[in-house]
Amino acid sequence: MAVVVLLGDINIDLVLDIPAYPAEGGEAIATRQTVAIGGSATNTAIALARSGHEARMIGHIGNDAWGRQALCDLSAAGVVTDWIGTDPSEPTQINVVTVGTSGERTMFAYRGANARLAPEAVAEDAFEAASLFHLSGYALLQAPQSAAARRAIDLAAAQNIPVSLDIPGGVAATIAADVLTLLPKLDTIMLGSADLPRLLHRPQGSDLEPMVAALLAGGVRRIALKGNGALSLLSHQGGNDSAPWFTVDVTDTTGAGDAFAAGHIHGRLAGLGGHDCCRLANAFGAVAVTRKGAGLAMPSLEEALRLTDARTPR
């Protein structure tokens, strides 16, 4: 399997199941509480490590018990932690994640030590023998982490290492200016179809094809859309590929997009065609939503393939 370098947030998720959201000033009594490691790039790293890849994580934690727990969990999952630093002044990020009865999640976060990752903390040796560099879009939200992300992209580009960027829901408009300047250095962008207009500052409901064409013209080679109706899409200069979503019982959508990213990364590294990349990414995401939380609940390649085999017509 391949070496994949990842840069992004490392945090602890406090997940609360709630029957209904209260009005401001009200209260909601949770029916379940879970505490686990999380973070967009962290989740993807765990899925890749569980799929046999050498996942090297670049990030920052606080000098606290939560940070030490995160390191232990990452190591136990097989993720390489040699390039994770500790910040003396900010705590490890805590995410409060509320999950409603439909399984949809809502997140509240203080980014803490993650945002303090400095460019000089991104070491060249992390990229030795790497086949791909993956960046979470959250890392572009604020300095100095955003500068560290750009340094990592430059290091990867200098070694002809493909760069993938996952743009989580809700931050597309905030990081749009940075993303658009980075397009020529990116191999793959992954985002939800609803975030594509936000990235390009277009009205919601704008035609998909011209927006995809605009990104491809900007220099990115592949655009993986996590959802377009019942399909996920992969667009590139040669055309478009797609695969239908798998129908599963949804327990919790936390980490689904991160698992989807792991599926696309594996497919890209394995040389799969566009349809098969989409199908594998969909399977990773589908397995993820059947489980509580993310982090150590992330699926493996074997589990994703088991789903694709089970749903393949005989």
Coordinates of C-alpha atoms in Angstrom, one line a residue:
M1 CA 0.0 0.0 0.0
A2 CA 1.0 3.7 -0.3
V3 CA 2.3 6.4 2.0
V4 CA -0.3 9.2 2.4
V5 CA 0.5 12.5 4.2
L6 CA -2.4 14.3 5.8
L7 CA -2.7 17.7 7.4
G8 CA -5.6 18.9 9.4
D9 CA -7.4 19.0 12.7
I10 CA -7.0 16.6 15.6
N11 CA -9.7 17.0 18.1
I12 CA -11.9 15.2 20.7
D13 CA -15.6 14.9 19.8
L14 CA -18.2 15.1 22.5
V15 CA -21.2 13.6 20.7
L16 CA -24.7 14.1 22.2
D17 CA -27.8 12.4 20.8
I18 CA -30.7 14.8 21.3
P19 CA -34.4 14.2 20.5
A20 CA -35.1 17.8 19.4
Y21 CA -33.2 21.1 19.2
P22 CA -34.3 23.7 21.8
A23 CA -34.9 27.3 21.2
E24 CA -32.1 29.7 22.3
G25 CA -32.0 29.7 26.1
G26 CA -33.7 26.4 26.3
E27 CA -32.4 22.9 27.2
A28 CA -32.1 19.6 25.4
I29 CA -31.6 16.4 27.5
A30 CA -29.3 14.0 25.5
T31 CA -30.3 10.4 25.3
R32 CA -26.7 9.3 24.8
Q33 CA -23.1 10.6 25.2
T34 CA -20.0 9.5 23.4
V35 CA -16.4 10.9 23.7
A36 CA -14.0 9.9 20.9
I37 CA -11.2 11.2 18.8
G38 CA -12.2 13.1 15.7
G39 CA -11.2 15.8 13.1
S40 CA -11.7 15.7 9.4
A41 CA -8.2 14.8 8.3
T42 CA -7.8 12.6 11.4
N43 CA -10.9 10.5 10.4
T44 CA -9.6 10.1 6.9
A45 CA -6.1 9.1 8.2
I46 CA -7.7 6.4 10.4
A47 CA -9.7 5.0 7.5
L48 CA -6.6 4.9 5.3
A49 CA -4.5 3.3 8.0
R50 CA -7.1 0.7 8.6
S51 CA -7.1 0.0 4.8
G52 CA -3.4 -0.8 4.8
H53 CA -1.8 2.6 3.9
E54 CA 0.9 4.4 5.9
A55 CA -1.0 7.4 7.0
R56 CA 1.3 10.2 8.3
M57 CA -0.5 12.9 10.2
I58 CA 0.7 16.5 10.5
G59 CA -1.1 18.5 13.2
H60 CA -1.1 20.2 16.6
I61 CA -2.5 19.2 19.9
G62 CA -2.6 20.9 23.3
N63 CA -0.4 20.0 26.3
D64 CA -3.3 18.3 28.1
A65 CA -5.0 15.0 28.7
W66 CA -7.2 15.3 25.6
G67 CA -4.1 15.7 23.5
R68 CA -2.4 12.7 25.0
Q69 CA -5.6 10.6 24.5
A70 CA -5.7 11.7 20.9
L71 CA -2.1 10.6 20.3
C72 CA -2.8 7.2 22.0
D73 CA -5.9 6.7 19.8
L74 CA -4.1 7.6 16.6
S75 CA -1.2 5.3 17.3
A76 CA -3.6 2.5 18.2
A77 CA -5.3 3.0 14.9
G78 CA -2.0 2.7 13.0
V79 CA -1.6 6.4 12.1
V80 CA 2.0 7.7 12.2
T81 CA 2.2 10.5 14.8
D82 CA 5.8 11.6 14.4
W83 CA 4.9 15.0 12.9
I84 CA 2.2 16.0 15.5
G85 CA 3.4 18.9 17.6
T86 CA 2.2 20.2 21.0
D87 CA 1.2 23.8 21.7
P88 CA 1.9 25.1 25.2
S89 CA -0.7 27.9 25.1
E90 CA -3.8 26.5 23.5
P91 CA -5.8 23.4 24.4
T92 CA -6.6 20.4 22.2
Q93 CA -9.7 21.2 20.1
I94 CA -13.0 20.0 21.5
N95 CA -16.0 19.5 19.2
V96 CA -19.5 19.4 20.6
V97 CA -21.5 17.3 18.1
T98 CA -25.2 17.1 18.4
V99 CA -27.0 14.3 16.5
G100 CA -30.7 14.5 15.9
T101 CA -33.2 11.7 15.4
S102 CA -32.5 11.6 11.6
G103 CA -28.9 11.0 12.2
E104 CA -27.8 14.4 10.9
R105 CA -25.1 16.1 13.0
T106 CA -24.5 19.7 14.0
M107 CA -21.1 20.8 15.3
F108 CA -19.8 23.5 17.7
A109 CA -16.0 23.8 18.0
Y110 CA -13.2 25.8 19.5
R111 CA -10.2 25.2 17.2
G112 CA -7.6 25.6 19.9
A113 CA -4.1 24.1 19.2
N114 CA -5.0 23.1 15.6
A115 CA -5.0 26.7 14.4
R116 CA -1.6 27.2 15.9
L117 CA 0.2 24.9 13.6
A118 CA 3.0 27.0 12.1
P119 CA 4.7 26.6 8.7
E120 CA 8.0 25.6 10.3
A121 CA 6.3 22.6 11.9
V122 CA 5.7 21.1 8.4
A123 CA 8.9 19.1 7.9
E124 CA 10.1 18.0 4.5
D125 CA 10.9 14.5 5.6
A126 CA 7.2 13.8 6.2
F127 CA 6.8 13.7 2.4
E128 CA 9.6 11.1 1.8
A129 CA 8.3 8.3 -0.5
A130 CA 4.7 9.8 -0.3
S131 CA 2.2 8.9 -3.0
L132 CA -0.4 11.6 -2.1
F133 CA -0.9 14.6 0.2
H134 CA -4.4 15.2 1.6
L135 CA -5.5 18.5 3.1
S136 CA -8.6 19.2 5.1
G137 CA -10.2 22.6 4.2
Y138 CA -10.6 23.5 7.8
A139 CA -6.8 24.0 7.8
L140 CA -7.3 27.1 5.6
L141 CA -9.6 28.9 8.0
Q142 CA -7.0 30.9 9.9
A143 CA -3.3 31.6 10.3
P144 CA -0.8 30.3 11.1
Q145 CA -2.3 26.9 10.2
S146 CA -3.4 28.2 6.8
A147 CA 0.3 29.2 6.0
A148 CA 1.4 25.7 7.2
A149 CA -1.2 24.2 4.8
R150 CA 0.2 26.2 1.9
R151 CA 3.8 25.2 2.8
A152 CA 2.7 21.6 2.8
I153 CA 1.1 21.9 -0.7
D154 CA 4.3 23.6 -2.0
L155 CA 6.5 20.7 -0.6
A156 CA 4.2 18.2 -2.2
A157 CA 4.1 20.0 -5.5
A158 CA 7.9 20.3 -5.6
Q159 CA 8.1 16.5 -5.4
N160 CA 5.3 15.9 -7.9
I161 CA 3.1 14.4 -5.2
P162 CA -0.6 14.7 -6.0
V163 CA -2.6 16.9 -3.6
S164 CA -6.2 16.3 -2.6
L165 CA -8.3 18.9 -0.8
D166 CA -11.5 18.0 1.1
I167 CA -13.8 21.0 1.6
P168 CA -16.1 20.2 4.6
G169 CA -19.7 21.5 4.5
G170 CA -20.1 25.0 5.8
V171 CA -16.7 26.5 5.2
A172 CA -16.6 26.7 1.3
A173 CA -17.4 30.4 1.2
T174 CA -15.0 31.3 3.9
I175 CA -12.0 29.6 2.3
A176 CA -13.0 30.2 -1.4
A177 CA -10.4 32.8 -2.1
D178 CA -7.6 30.6 -0.9
V179 CA -8.9 27.5 -2.7
L180 CA -9.3 29.3 -6.1
T181 CA -5.6 30.5 -6.0
L182 CA -4.5 26.9 -5.2
L183 CA -6.3 25.2 -8.0
P184 CA -3.3 24.7 -10.3
K185 CA -1.5 22.8 -7.5
L186 CA -4.5 20.5 -6.7
D187 CA -5.1 17.0 -8.2
T188 CA -8.5 16.5 -6.6
I189 CA -11.1 18.6 -4.8
M190 CA -13.8 16.9 -2.8
L191 CA -16.9 18.8 -1.7
G192 CA -20.7 18.6 -1.5
S193 CA -22.7 19.7 -4.5
A194 CA -24.4 22.4 -2.3
D195 CA -21.0 23.8 -1.5
L196 CA -20.0 24.2 -5.1
P197 CA -22.0 27.5 -5.6
R198 CA -20.6 28.8 -2.3
L199 CA -17.0 28.1 -3.4
L200 CA -17.6 30.1 -6.6
H201 CA -19.9 32.7 -5.1
R202 CA -22.8 31.7 -7.4
P203 CA -26.5 31.6 -6.4
Q204 CA -27.8 28.3 -5.0
G205 CA -29.4 26.3 -7.7
S206 CA -26.8 27.4 -10.4
D207 CA -26.1 24.9 -13.1
L208 CA -23.6 22.3 -12.1
E209 CA -21.8 21.9 -15.4
P210 CA -20.5 25.5 -15.8
M211 CA -19.3 25.6 -12.2
V212 CA -17.4 22.3 -12.7
A213 CA -15.9 23.6 -15.9
A214 CA -14.8 26.8 -14.2
L215 CA -12.8 24.8 -11.6
L216 CA -11.3 22.6 -14.2
A217 CA -10.2 25.6 -16.2
G218 CA -8.6 26.9 -13.0
G219 CA -6.2 24.0 -13.0
V220 CA -7.6 21.3 -10.7
R221 CA -7.6 17.9 -12.4
R222 CA -10.5 16.1 -10.7
I223 CA -13.6 17.2 -8.8
A224 CA -15.4 14.7 -6.6
L225 CA -18.9 15.8 -5.6
K226 CA -20.1 14.0 -2.5
G227 CA -23.8 14.3 -3.5
N228 CA -25.8 15.2 -6.5
G229 CA -29.2 13.7 -6.0
A230 CA -28.9 9.9 -5.7
L231 CA -25.3 9.9 -7.2
S232 CA -21.8 11.0 -6.4
L233 CA -19.9 12.5 -9.3
L234 CA -16.3 12.6 -10.5
S235 CA -15.5 15.3 -13.1
H236 CA -12.3 15.6 -15.0
Q237 CA -11.0 16.9 -18.4
G238 CA -12.1 13.6 -20.0
G239 CA -15.7 13.8 -18.9
N240 CA -17.8 12.7 -15.9
D241 CA -18.2 9.5 -14.0
S242 CA -20.7 8.7 -11.3
A243 CA -22.1 5.9 -9.0
P244 CA -25.3 5.7 -7.0
W245 CA -25.3 6.0 -3.3
F246 CA -25.9 2.9 -1.2
T247 CA -29.1 2.6 0.7
V248 CA -28.3 2.0 4.4
D249 CA -29.9 2.7 7.8
V250 CA -28.4 6.0 8.9
T251 CA -27.3 6.2 12.6
D252 CA -24.9 9.2 12.6
T253 CA -23.6 11.2 9.6
T254 CA -20.5 12.4 11.6
G255 CA -17.4 11.6 9.6
A256 CA -19.2 10.4 6.5
G257 CA -17.5 12.9 4.2
D258 CA -14.1 12.0 5.7
A259 CA -14.7 8.3 5.0
F260 CA -15.8 9.3 1.4
A261 CA -12.5 11.1 1.0
A262 CA -10.6 8.0 2.1
G263 CA -12.4 5.9 -0.5
H264 CA -11.5 8.3 -3.3
I265 CA -7.9 8.5 -2.1
H266 CA -7.6 4.7 -2.1
G267 CA -9.2 4.5 -5.5
R268 CA -6.9 7.2 -6.9
L269 CA -3.8 5.4 -5.6
A270 CA -5.0 2.0 -6.8
G271 CA -5.6 3.3 -10.3
L272 CA -9.3 2.7 -10.3
G273 CA -11.5 4.2 -13.0
G274 CA -13.8 7.0 -12.3
H275 CA -16.9 4.9 -11.7
D276 CA -15.1 2.5 -9.4
C277 CA -13.6 5.4 -7.4
C278 CA -17.1 6.9 -6.9
R279 CA -18.5 3.5 -5.9
L280 CA -15.8 2.8 -3.4
A281 CA -16.0 6.3 -1.9
N282 CA -19.8 5.9 -1.6
A283 CA -19.3 2.6 0.2
F284 CA -16.8 4.1 2.7
G285 CA -19.3 6.8 3.4
A286 CA -22.2 4.4 3.7
V287 CA -20.5 2.2 6.2
A288 CA -19.5 5.3 8.2
V289 CA -23.1 6.5 8.6
T290 CA -24.3 3.2 10.1
R291 CA -22.0 3.8 13.1
K292 CA -22.0 6.1 16.1
G293 CA -19.4 8.9 15.8
A294 CA -16.3 9.0 13.7
G295 CA -12.6 8.5 14.7
L296 CA -12.1 4.9 15.7
A297 CA -15.4 4.0 14.1
M298 CA -14.0 4.8 10.6
P299 CA -14.5 1.9 8.1
S300 CA -11.7 -0.1 6.5
L301 CA -11.2 -1.0 2.9
E302 CA -12.3 -4.6 3.6
E303 CA -15.6 -3.3 5.1
A304 CA -16.3 -1.0 2.2
L305 CA -15.6 -3.8 -0.3
R306 CA -17.9 -6.1 1.6
L307 CA -20.7 -3.6 1.0
T308 CA -19.9 -3.2 -2.7
D309 CA -19.8 -7.0 -3.1
A310 CA -23.1 -7.4 -1.3
R311 CA -24.8 -4.9 -3.6
T312 CA -23.3 -6.1 -6.9
P313 CA -25.8 -7.8 -9.1
R314 CA -25.0 -11.5 -9.7

